[in-house]
Tab-separated table of N, CA and C in Angstrom:
chain	number	residue	atom	x	y	z
K	1	MET	N	97.311	102.051	59.634
K	1	MET	CA	96.924	100.932	60.588
K	1	MET	C	97.596	99.463	60.193
K	2	LEU	N	97.650	99.221	59.163
K	2	LEU	CA	98.259	97.957	58.892
K	2	LEU	C	99.954	97.971	59.262
K	3	ARG	N	100.617	99.206	59.020
K	3	ARG	CA	101.972	99.409	59.208
K	3	ARG	C	102.296	99.203	60.838
K	4	PHE	N	101.236	99.675	61.506
K	4	PHE	CA	101.205	99.696	62.943
K	4	PHE	C	101.271	98.248	63.332
K	5	PHE	N	100.412	97.665	63.079
K	5	PHE	CA	100.224	96.162	63.269
K	5	PHE	C	101.336	95.144	63.017
K	6	SER	N	101.854	95.542	61.875
K	6	SER	CA	102.913	94.812	61.346
K	6	SER	C	104.103	95.138	62.128
K	7	ILE	N	104.378	96.196	62.525
K	7	ILE	CA	105.624	96.366	63.313
K	7	ILE	C	105.269	95.962	64.693
K	8	PHE	N	104.306	96.214	65.112
K	8	PHE	CA	104.108	95.643	66.537
K	8	PHE	C	104.129	94.252	66.622
K	9	LEU	N	103.554	93.319	65.701
K	9	LEU	CA	103.830	91.835	65.694
K	9	LEU	C	105.182	91.263	65.603
K	10	VAL	N	105.836	92.081	64.706
K	10	VAL	CA	107.436	91.830	64.443
K	10	VAL	C	107.998	92.239	65.803
K	11	LEU	N	107.908	93.353	66.514
K	11	LEU	CA	108.575	93.561	67.725
K	11	LEU	C	108.140	92.661	68.583
K	12	LEU	N	106.921	92.409	69.005
K	12	LEU	CA	106.536	91.080	69.857
K	12	LEU	C	107.248	89.850	69.659
K	13	VAL	N	107.545	89.543	68.694
K	13	VAL	CA	108.318	88.232	68.408
K	13	VAL	C	109.525	88.704	68.821
K	14	VAL	N	110.212	89.376	68.220
K	14	VAL	CA	111.592	89.599	68.564
K	14	VAL	C	111.779	89.979	70.005
K	15	LEU	N	110.965	90.753	70.774
K	15	LEU	CA	111.202	90.913	72.227
K	15	LEU	C	111.150	89.805	72.942
K	16	PHE	N	109.984	89.004	72.700
K	16	PHE	CA	109.633	87.596	73.459
K	16	PHE	C	110.699	86.584	73.152
K	17	VAL	N	111.150	86.527	72.040
K	17	VAL	CA	112.356	85.426	71.702
K	17	VAL	C	113.685	85.969	72.287
K	18	GLY	N	113.918	87.244	72.276
K	18	GLY	CA	115.001	87.759	73.010
K	18	GLY	C	114.960	87.516	74.541
K	19	GLU	N	113.787	87.783	75.165
K	19	GLU	CA	113.653	87.636	76.592
K	19	GLU	C	113.994	86.054	76.943
K	20	LEU	N	113.689	85.180	76.059
K	20	LEU	CA	114.040	83.688	76.578
K	20	LEU	C	115.336	83.447	76.286
K	21	THR	N	116.344	84.209	75.839
K	21	THR	CA	117.763	83.797	75.560
K	21	THR	C	118.447	83.803	76.817
K	22	PRO	N	119.211	82.706	77.116
K	22	PRO	CA	119.933	82.547	78.264
K	22	PRO	C	120.593	83.921	78.839
K	23	PRO	N	121.212	84.633	77.962
K	23	PRO	CA	122.026	85.676	78.439
K	23	PRO	C	121.096	86.859	79.112
K	24	VAL	N	119.726	86.905	78.465
K	24	VAL	CA	119.049	87.810	78.949
K	24	VAL	C	118.245	87.225	80.090
K	25	GLN	N	118.051	86.165	80.272
K	25	GLN	CA	117.547	85.644	81.459
K	25	GLN	C	118.514	85.798	82.570
K	26	GLN	N	119.786	85.379	82.398
K	26	GLN	CA	120.839	85.560	83.319
K	26	GLN	C	121.152	86.847	83.780
K	27	TRP	N	121.246	87.824	82.913
K	27	TRP	CA	121.703	89.387	83.398
K	27	TRP	C	120.549	89.987	83.461
K	28	LEU	N	119.143	89.873	82.954
K	28	LEU	CA	118.068	91.005	83.116
K	28	LEU	C	117.001	90.254	83.890
K	29	ILE	N	116.341	89.345	83.530
K	29	ILE	CA	115.252	88.653	84.189
K	29	ILE	C	115.194	88.092	85.330
K	30	VAL	N	116.274	87.524	85.658
K	30	VAL	CA	116.409	86.689	86.957
K	30	VAL	C	116.718	87.798	88.121
K	31	PRO	N	117.844	88.645	87.794
K	31	PRO	CA	117.989	89.708	88.627
K	31	PRO	C	116.815	90.666	88.862
K	32	TRP	N	116.096	90.842	88.092
K	32	TRP	CA	114.983	91.739	87.986
K	32	TRP	C	113.980	91.062	88.937
K	33	THR	N	113.722	89.742	88.673
K	33	THR	CA	112.549	88.882	89.390
K	33	THR	C	112.947	88.898	90.951
K	34	SER	N	114.310	88.773	91.194
K	34	SER	CA	114.897	88.820	92.489
K	34	SER	C	114.679	90.179	93.223
K	35	PHE	N	114.861	91.356	92.251
K	35	PHE	CA	114.660	92.598	93.021
K	35	PHE	C	113.100	92.935	93.450
K	36	LEU	N	112.175	92.437	92.571
K	36	LEU	CA	110.881	92.387	92.981
K	36	LEU	C	110.630	91.777	94.098
K	37	ALA	N	110.829	90.567	94.360
K	37	ALA	CA	110.635	89.781	95.721
K	37	ALA	C	111.164	90.674	96.695
K	38	SER	N	112.533	91.211	96.617
K	38	SER	CA	113.006	92.007	97.671
K	38	SER	C	112.277	93.373	97.882
K	39	ALA	N	111.858	93.898	96.782
K	39	ALA	CA	111.126	95.266	97.001
K	39	ALA	C	109.786	94.920	97.610
K	40	SER	N	109.107	93.832	97.183
K	40	SER	CA	107.895	93.394	97.944
K	40	SER	C	107.897	93.132	99.410
K	41	ALA	N	109.057	92.511	99.652
K	41	ALA	CA	109.438	92.086	101.099
K	41	ALA	C	109.432	93.375	101.843
K	42	PHE	N	110.512	94.547	101.247
K	42	PHE	CA	110.572	95.684	102.023
K	42	PHE	C	109.301	96.443	102.068
K	43	LEU	N	108.335	96.457	101.272
K	43	LEU	CA	107.148	97.147	101.209
K	43	LEU	C	106.219	96.565	102.522
K	44	VAL	N	106.135	95.152	102.340
K	44	VAL	CA	105.423	94.425	103.485
K	44	VAL	C	105.783	94.541	104.692
K	45	GLN	N	107.212	94.704	105.081
K	45	GLN	CA	107.780	94.541	106.282
K	45	GLN	C	107.361	95.707	107.160
K	46	ALA	N	106.748	96.805	106.478
K	46	ALA	CA	106.274	97.939	107.029
K	46	ALA	C	105.403	97.694	107.687
K	47	VAL	N	104.492	96.630	107.738
K	47	VAL	CA	103.342	96.003	108.289
K	47	VAL	C	103.501	94.705	108.804
K	48	ASP	N	104.550	94.010	108.530
K	48	ASP	CA	104.646	92.560	108.989
K	48	ASP	C	106.034	92.118	108.823
K	49	ALA	N	106.638	92.272	110.148
K	49	ALA	CA	108.120	92.102	109.840
K	49	ALA	C	108.585	90.630	109.667
K	50	ASN	N	107.663	89.842	109.689
K	50	ASN	CA	107.933	88.282	109.722
K	50	ASN	C	108.175	87.988	108.009
K	51	VAL	N	108.072	88.922	107.120
K	51	VAL	CA	108.121	88.642	105.676
K	51	VAL	C	109.599	88.868	105.150
K	52	VAL	N	110.207	87.986	104.501
K	52	VAL	CA	111.526	87.895	103.982
K	52	VAL	C	111.522	87.504	102.411
K	53	SER	N	112.464	87.821	101.863
K	53	SER	CA	112.587	87.305	100.628
K	53	SER	C	113.856	86.672	100.234
K	54	TYR	N	114.055	85.616	99.376
K	54	TYR	CA	115.357	85.383	99.167
K	54	TYR	C	115.094	84.663	97.576
K	55	GLY	N	115.946	85.263	96.460
K	55	GLY	CA	116.005	85.054	95.186
K	55	GLY	C	114.556	85.369	94.891
K	56	LYS	N	113.670	84.660	94.106
K	56	LYS	CA	112.537	84.940	93.668
K	56	LYS	C	111.369	84.761	94.354
K	57	VAL	N	111.708	84.475	95.792
K	57	VAL	CA	110.801	83.879	96.731
K	57	VAL	C	110.419	84.946	97.757
K	58	LEU	N	108.793	85.278	97.963
K	58	LEU	CA	108.499	86.147	98.982
K	58	LEU	C	107.883	85.131	100.151
K	59	GLN	N	108.348	85.221	101.380
K	59	GLN	CA	107.916	84.002	102.328
K	59	GLN	C	107.723	84.827	103.705
K	60	ASN	N	106.625	84.160	104.447
K	60	ASN	CA	106.607	84.527	105.879
K	60	ASN	C	107.377	83.648	106.769
K	61	ALA	N	108.361	84.164	107.382
K	61	ALA	CA	109.361	83.348	107.930
K	61	ALA	C	108.860	82.625	109.210
K	62	LYS	N	107.683	83.341	109.839
K	62	LYS	CA	106.886	82.573	110.775
K	62	LYS	C	106.253	81.346	110.435
K	63	THR	N	105.266	81.489	109.530
K	63	THR	CA	104.494	80.518	109.046
K	63	THR	C	105.031	79.500	108.096
K	64	GLY	N	106.036	79.927	107.136
K	64	GLY	CA	106.939	79.151	106.099
K	64	GLY	C	105.703	79.231	104.948
K	65	MET	N	104.691	80.055	104.867
K	65	MET	CA	103.907	80.153	103.665
K	65	MET	C	104.568	81.298	102.748
K	66	GLY	N	104.615	80.954	101.395
K	66	GLY	CA	105.228	81.942	100.568
K	66	GLY	C	104.852	81.875	99.039
K	67	VAL	N	105.266	82.723	98.352
K	67	VAL	CA	105.100	82.600	96.764
K	67	VAL	C	106.369	82.580	96.013
K	68	SER	N	106.448	82.035	94.884
K	68	SER	CA	107.624	82.160	94.142
K	68	SER	C	107.169	83.216	92.742
K	69	ILE	N	107.799	83.934	92.487
K	69	ILE	CA	107.517	84.894	91.437
K	69	ILE	C	108.349	84.376	90.218
K	70	GLU	N	107.412	83.826	89.401
K	70	GLU	CA	107.786	82.872	88.196
K	70	GLU	C	107.709	83.924	86.734
K	71	ALA	N	108.446	83.178	85.967
K	71	ALA	CA	108.312	83.917	84.573
K	71	ALA	C	106.660	84.260	84.235
K	72	GLY	N	106.389	85.415	83.891
K	72	GLY	CA	105.097	85.679	83.489
K	72	GLY	C	104.589	86.496	84.734
K	73	CYS	N	105.072	86.643	85.747
K	73	CYS	CA	104.642	87.305	87.223
K	73	CYS	C	105.363	88.415	87.320
K	74	ASN	N	106.670	88.505	86.717
K	74	ASN	CA	107.461	89.850	86.951
K	74	ASN	C	107.268	90.989	86.077
K	75	GLY	N	105.966	91.081	85.370
K	75	GLY	CA	105.771	92.227	84.676
K	75	GLY	C	106.636	92.465	83.601
K	76	VAL	N	107.549	91.775	83.221
K	76	VAL	CA	108.388	91.736	81.879
K	76	VAL	C	107.721	91.858	80.658
K	77	GLU	N	106.771	90.712	80.559
K	77	GLU	CA	106.106	90.399	79.452
K	77	GLU	C	105.045	91.836	79.085
K	78	ALA	N	104.494	92.155	80.127
K	78	ALA	CA	103.698	93.153	80.033
K	78	ALA	C	104.390	94.581	79.549
K	79	CYS	N	105.498	94.922	80.144
K	79	CYS	CA	106.401	95.923	79.610
K	79	CYS	C	106.814	95.578	78.282
K	80	LEU	N	106.941	94.470	77.817
K	80	LEU	CA	107.543	94.085	76.396
K	80	LEU	C	106.163	94.381	75.688
K	81	ILE	N	105.061	94.100	75.772
K	81	ILE	CA	104.095	94.367	75.015
K	81	ILE	C	103.832	96.049	74.897
K	82	LEU	N	103.914	96.595	76.054
K	82	LEU	CA	103.846	98.013	75.941
K	82	LEU	C	105.056	98.473	75.191
K	83	LEU	N	106.215	98.217	75.205
K	83	LEU	CA	107.207	98.706	74.323
K	83	LEU	C	107.083	98.618	72.970
K	84	ALA	N	106.455	97.461	72.681
K	84	ALA	CA	106.257	97.014	71.172
K	84	ALA	C	105.137	98.043	70.717
K	85	ALA	N	104.132	98.237	71.306
K	85	ALA	CA	103.105	99.095	71.105
K	85	ALA	C	103.598	100.555	70.986
K	86	LEU	N	104.195	101.071	71.825
K	86	LEU	CA	104.832	102.512	71.962
K	86	LEU	C	105.900	102.664	70.657
K	87	THR	N	106.613	101.745	70.506
K	87	THR	CA	107.682	101.721	69.446
K	87	THR	C	106.884	101.724	67.956
K	88	ALA	N	105.811	100.972	67.988
K	88	ALA	CA	105.389	100.725	66.377
K	88	ALA	C	104.317	101.967	66.230
K	89	TYR	N	103.924	102.604	67.261
K	89	TYR	CA	102.975	103.922	67.128
K	89	TYR	C	103.905	104.998	66.398
K	90	PRO	N	103.355	105.849	65.397
K	90	PRO	CA	104.020	106.802	64.482
K	90	PRO	C	103.986	108.030	65.483
K	91	ALA	N	105.072	108.255	66.452
K	91	ALA	CA	105.266	109.291	67.174
K	91	ALA	C	106.773	109.703	67.303
K	92	ARG	N	107.020	110.801	67.909
K	92	ARG	CA	108.452	111.215	67.928
K	92	ARG	C	109.368	110.351	69.025
K	93	TRP	N	110.420	110.009	68.704
K	93	TRP	CA	111.088	109.192	69.572
K	93	TRP	C	111.244	109.735	71.118
K	94	ARG	N	111.182	110.980	71.269
K	94	ARG	CA	111.310	111.650	72.560
K	94	ARG	C	110.065	111.254	73.394
K	95	TYR	N	108.860	111.157	72.516
K	95	TYR	CA	107.608	111.036	73.371
K	95	TYR	C	107.724	109.617	73.608
K	96	LYS	N	108.250	108.681	72.569
K	96	LYS	CA	108.285	107.144	73.107
K	96	LYS	C	109.051	106.906	74.055
K	97	LEU	N	110.188	107.548	74.308
K	97	LEU	CA	110.955	107.478	75.386
K	97	LEU	C	110.246	107.706	76.863
K	98	VAL	N	109.870	108.879	76.522
K	98	VAL	CA	108.762	109.152	77.852
K	98	VAL	C	107.668	108.076	78.100
K	99	GLY	N	107.190	107.697	77.130
K	99	GLY	CA	106.063	106.507	77.358
K	99	GLY	C	106.647	105.095	77.779
K	100	ILE	N	107.592	104.905	77.336
K	100	ILE	CA	108.414	103.747	77.956
K	100	ILE	C	108.941	103.709	79.367
K	101	GLY	N	109.382	105.044	79.901
K	101	GLY	CA	109.800	105.281	81.301
K	101	GLY	C	108.609	105.326	81.988
K	102	ILE	N	107.620	106.105	81.752
K	102	ILE	CA	106.330	106.178	82.691
K	102	ILE	C	105.761	104.843	82.565
K	103	GLY	N	105.453	104.327	81.302
K	103	GLY	CA	104.701	102.875	81.454
K	103	GLY	C	105.385	101.719	82.205
K	104	PHE	N	106.916	101.709	82.134
K	104	PHE	CA	107.626	100.738	82.708
K	104	PHE	C	107.281	100.897	84.288
K	105	VAL	N	107.252	102.052	84.995
K	105	VAL	CA	107.117	102.657	86.200
K	105	VAL	C	105.656	102.037	86.519
K	106	ALA	N	104.757	102.400	85.696
K	106	ALA	CA	103.259	102.175	86.045
K	106	ALA	C	103.005	100.798	85.952
K	107	ILE	N	103.580	99.841	85.352
K	107	ILE	CA	103.185	98.512	85.302
K	107	ILE	C	103.974	97.953	86.333
K	108	GLN	N	105.217	98.372	86.743
K	108	GLN	CA	105.816	97.592	87.837
K	108	GLN	C	105.264	97.846	89.066
K	109	LEU	N	104.620	99.027	89.372
K	109	LEU	CA	104.013	99.519	90.558
K	109	LEU	C	102.613	98.648	90.686
K	110	VAL	N	102.034	98.581	89.731
K	110	VAL	CA	100.651	97.783	89.691
K	110	VAL	C	101.174	96.170	89.908
K	111	ASN	N	102.420	95.760	89.424
K	111	ASN	CA	102.696	94.338	89.545
K	111	ASN	C	103.154	94.122	91.085
K	112	LEU	N	103.672	95.074	91.472
K	112	LEU	CA	104.082	95.057	93.046
K	112	LEU	C	102.799	94.782	93.965
K	113	VAL	N	101.762	95.568	93.939
K	113	VAL	CA	100.445	95.442	94.344
K	113	VAL	C	100.112	93.984	93.979
K	114	ARG	N	100.359	93.640	92.792
K	114	ARG	CA	99.755	92.144	92.535
K	114	ARG	C	100.444	91.186	93.422
K	115	ILE	N	101.991	91.213	93.268
K	115	ILE	CA	102.509	90.137	93.825
K	115	ILE	C	102.234	90.157	95.442
K	116	ILE	N	101.963	91.339	95.960
K	116	ILE	CA	101.927	91.505	97.641
K	116	ILE	C	100.470	90.785	97.881
K	117	THR	N	99.441	91.345	96.978
K	117	THR	CA	98.198	90.776	97.153
K	117	THR	C	97.981	89.094	97.005
K	118	LEU	N	98.690	88.738	96.112
K	118	LEU	CA	98.824	87.135	95.840
K	118	LEU	C	99.438	86.681	97.026
K	119	PHE	N	100.478	87.168	97.614
K	119	PHE	CA	100.994	86.659	98.688
K	119	PHE	C	100.110	86.426	99.856
K	120	TYR	N	99.486	87.409	100.219
K	120	TYR	CA	98.566	87.268	101.145
K	120	TYR	C	97.326	86.387	100.956
K	121	LEU	N	96.713	86.540	99.715
K	121	LEU	CA	95.809	85.474	99.081
K	121	LEU	C	96.328	84.160	99.264
K	122	ALA	N	97.308	83.824	98.894
K	122	ALA	CA	98.009	82.462	99.021
K	122	ALA	C	98.019	81.877	100.591
K	123	GLY	N	97.996	82.809	101.570
K	123	GLY	CA	98.049	82.418	102.702
K	123	GLY	C	96.639	82.234	103.644
K	124	TRP	N	95.652	83.062	102.847
K	124	TRP	CA	94.319	82.840	103.315
K	124	TRP	C	93.520	81.889	102.522
K	125	ASN	N	93.354	81.899	101.346
K	125	ASN	CA	92.486	80.923	100.654
K	125	ASN	C	93.149	80.475	99.284
K	126	ALA	N	93.413	79.300	99.132
K	126	ALA	CA	93.964	78.787	97.922
K	126	ALA	C	93.097	78.858	96.588
K	127	GLN	N	91.791	78.764	96.791
K	127	GLN	CA	90.989	79.065	95.688
K	127	GLN	C	90.815	80.576	95.094
K	128	ALA	N	90.941	81.426	96.192
K	128	ALA	CA	90.948	82.923	95.944
K	128	ALA	C	92.148	83.194	95.216
K	129	PHE	N	93.453	82.542	95.729
K	129	PHE	CA	94.391	82.811	95.197
K	129	PHE	C	94.552	82.503	93.765
K	130	GLU	N	94.326	81.073	93.452
K	130	GLU	CA	94.261	80.536	92.102
K	130	GLU	C	93.239	81.668	91.307
K	131	PHE	N	92.359	81.931	91.537
K	131	PHE	CA	91.364	82.812	90.651
K	131	PHE	C	92.232	84.236	90.433
K	132	ALA	N	92.687	84.915	91.658
K	132	ALA	CA	93.194	85.976	91.455
K	132	ALA	C	94.315	85.943	90.610
K	133	HIS	N	95.340	84.854	90.744
K	133	HIS	CA	96.517	84.587	90.188
K	133	HIS	C	96.261	84.313	88.731
K	134	LEU	N	95.443	83.576	88.251
K	134	LEU	CA	95.076	82.953	86.853
K	134	LEU	C	94.225	83.957	85.898
K	135	TYR	N	93.257	84.588	86.668
K	135	TYR	CA	92.368	85.209	85.983
K	135	TYR	C	92.388	86.872	86.224
K	136	LEU	N	92.130	87.244	87.412
K	136	LEU	CA	91.805	88.563	87.921
K	136	LEU	C	93.224	89.430	87.533
K	137	TRP	N	94.297	89.156	88.368
K	137	TRP	CA	95.433	89.928	88.040
K	137	TRP	C	96.005	89.811	86.514
K	138	GLN	N	95.823	88.806	85.790
K	138	GLN	CA	96.360	88.787	84.342
K	138	GLN	C	95.630	89.822	83.583
K	139	ALA	N	94.439	89.934	83.942
K	139	ALA	CA	93.475	90.932	83.170
K	139	ALA	C	93.946	92.337	83.713
K	140	LEU	N	93.882	92.421	84.908
K	140	LEU	CA	94.246	93.878	85.624
K	140	LEU	C	95.665	94.312	84.956
K	141	ILE	N	96.779	93.482	84.696
K	141	ILE	CA	98.057	93.776	84.397
K	141	ILE	C	97.862	94.247	82.875
K	142	MET	N	97.078	93.438	82.051
K	142	MET	CA	96.992	93.711	80.618
K	142	MET	C	96.193	94.943	80.602
K	143	LEU	N	95.039	95.075	81.374
K	143	LEU	CA	94.399	96.450	81.302
K	143	LEU	C	95.294	97.641	81.667
K	144	ASP	N	96.231	97.523	82.744
K	144	ASP	CA	97.026	98.694	82.868
K	144	ASP	C	98.014	98.988	81.604
K	145	VAL	N	98.520	98.042	80.911
K	145	VAL	CA	99.230	98.308	79.729
K	145	VAL	C	98.249	98.847	78.588
K	146	VAL	N	97.091	98.607	78.590
K	146	VAL	CA	95.927	99.313	77.464
K	146	VAL	C	95.872	100.721	78.005
K	147	VAL	N	95.533	100.811	79.485
K	147	VAL	CA	95.359	102.524	79.894
K	147	VAL	C	96.478	103.235	79.576
K	148	VAL	N	97.736	102.618	79.736
K	148	VAL	CA	98.910	103.494	79.747
K	148	VAL	C	99.278	103.918	78.590
K	149	TRP	N	98.985	102.975	77.581
K	149	TRP	CA	99.244	103.078	76.137
K	149	TRP	C	98.077	104.018	75.556
K	150	LEU	N	96.977	104.020	75.830
K	150	LEU	CA	95.863	104.986	75.553
K	150	LEU	C	95.960	106.517	76.237
K	151	VAL	N	96.631	106.381	77.300
K	151	VAL	CA	96.640	107.938	77.952
K	151	VAL	C	97.916	108.406	77.160
K	152	TRP	N	98.910	107.620	76.802
K	152	TRP	CA	100.170	108.046	76.161
K	152	TRP	C	99.871	108.609	74.720
K	153	MET	N	99.049	107.688	74.002
K	153	MET	CA	98.410	108.406	72.665
K	153	MET	C	97.870	109.495	72.736
K	154	ARG	N	97.055	109.793	73.893
K	154	ARG	CA	96.395	110.975	74.235
K	154	ARG	C	97.283	112.269	74.124
K	155	TRP	N	98.373	111.880	75.042
K	155	TRP	CA	99.134	112.734	75.334
K	155	TRP	C	100.146	113.301	74.101
K	156	VAL	N	100.466	112.155	73.655
K	156	VAL	CA	101.020	112.505	72.116
K	156	VAL	C	100.221	113.342	71.162
K	157	ALA	N	99.105	113.037	70.983
K	157	ALA	CA	98.203	113.854	70.034
K	157	ALA	C	98.200	115.198	70.595
K	158	ARG	N	98.176	115.523	71.942
K	158	ARG	CA	97.993	116.865	72.386
K	158	ARG	C	99.551	117.586	72.149
K	159	GLN	N	100.513	116.766	72.417
K	159	GLN	CA	101.714	117.447	72.190
K	159	GLN	C	101.978	117.753	70.633
K	160	ASP	N	101.500	117.025	69.626
K	160	ASP	CA	101.614	117.314	68.328
K	160	ASP	C	100.592	118.494	67.933
K	161	PHE	N	99.464	118.438	68.678
K	161	PHE	CA	98.459	119.634	68.273
K	161	PHE	C	99.340	121.036	68.841
K	162	ARG	N	99.706	121.033	69.875
K	162	ARG	CA	100.391	122.047	70.245
K	162	ARG	C	101.620	122.690	69.350
K	163	ARG	N	102.385	121.658	69.024
K	163	ARG	CA	103.457	121.728	68.172
K	163	ARG	C	102.965	122.451	66.886
K	164	GLU	N	102.099	121.869	66.330
K	164	GLU	CA	101.449	122.184	64.919
K	164	GLU	C	100.977	123.781	65.219
K	165	HIS	N	100.357	124.132	66.374
K	165	HIS	CA	99.854	125.327	66.497
K	165	HIS	C	101.039	126.318	66.795
K	166	LEU	N	101.844	125.975	67.343
K	166	LEU	CA	103.057	126.835	67.614
K	166	LEU	C	103.679	127.002	66.366
K	167	GLN	N	103.917	126.317	65.454
K	167	GLN	CA	104.311	126.429	64.216
K	167	GLN	C	103.655	127.358	63.327
K	168	ALA	N	102.156	127.268	63.541
K	168	ALA	CA	101.172	128.043	62.475
K	168	ALA	C	101.417	129.494	62.903
K	169	ASP	N	101.434	129.566	64.282
K	169	ASP	CA	101.453	130.988	65.008
K	169	ASP	C	102.782	131.618	64.902
K	170	THR	N	103.951	130.975	64.944
K	170	THR	CA	105.122	131.903	65.048
K	170	THR	C	105.725	131.560	63.323
K	171	GLY	N	105.232	130.607	62.665
K	171	GLY	CA	105.971	130.533	61.362
K	171	GLY	C	107.365	129.664	61.534
K	172	VAL	N	107.601	129.335	62.668
K	172	VAL	CA	108.918	128.744	62.875
K	172	VAL	C	108.674	127.143	63.459
K	173	ALA	N	109.485	126.335	62.781
K	173	ALA	CA	109.473	124.967	63.020
K	173	ALA	C	110.198	124.674	64.584
K	174	ALA	N	109.071	123.808	65.410
K	174	ALA	CA	109.433	123.589	66.642
K	174	ALA	C	110.368	122.385	66.904
């Protein structure tokens, strides 16, 4: 347990510091954030043709109301926390890669829902937006990370159990 927490904390520091470096910001974070704004606009345009995006901004072209997707709102930090937890956990790398891929998708899908709901809340009620932005969605994104990690750990345990039983039944290493 101490080994897991030590590796987890070191990885968190390394990943968070790395995320803040100018090359990572320029080549990964800023383009990803712009992609999220574009993807959000694409999804919303199915029901509201007035929604556009430019850079990291999602905006209603008719009313001018919009939101800017800032650092901490692009799901990157949540993905880094999950990445550190999955990497620190004692499992086969094949399992870790599956968890990283599925976890990234799960977190970013929830984050798209977050961005779209905050966009509409911003136009509806400033107090509701502030509460949802600062408290509700922060907790829900972190809950998503925890749920993905717990489901993944359970899946890993089942895979290991099956592997051990296959070895015991056949006498062959899997």
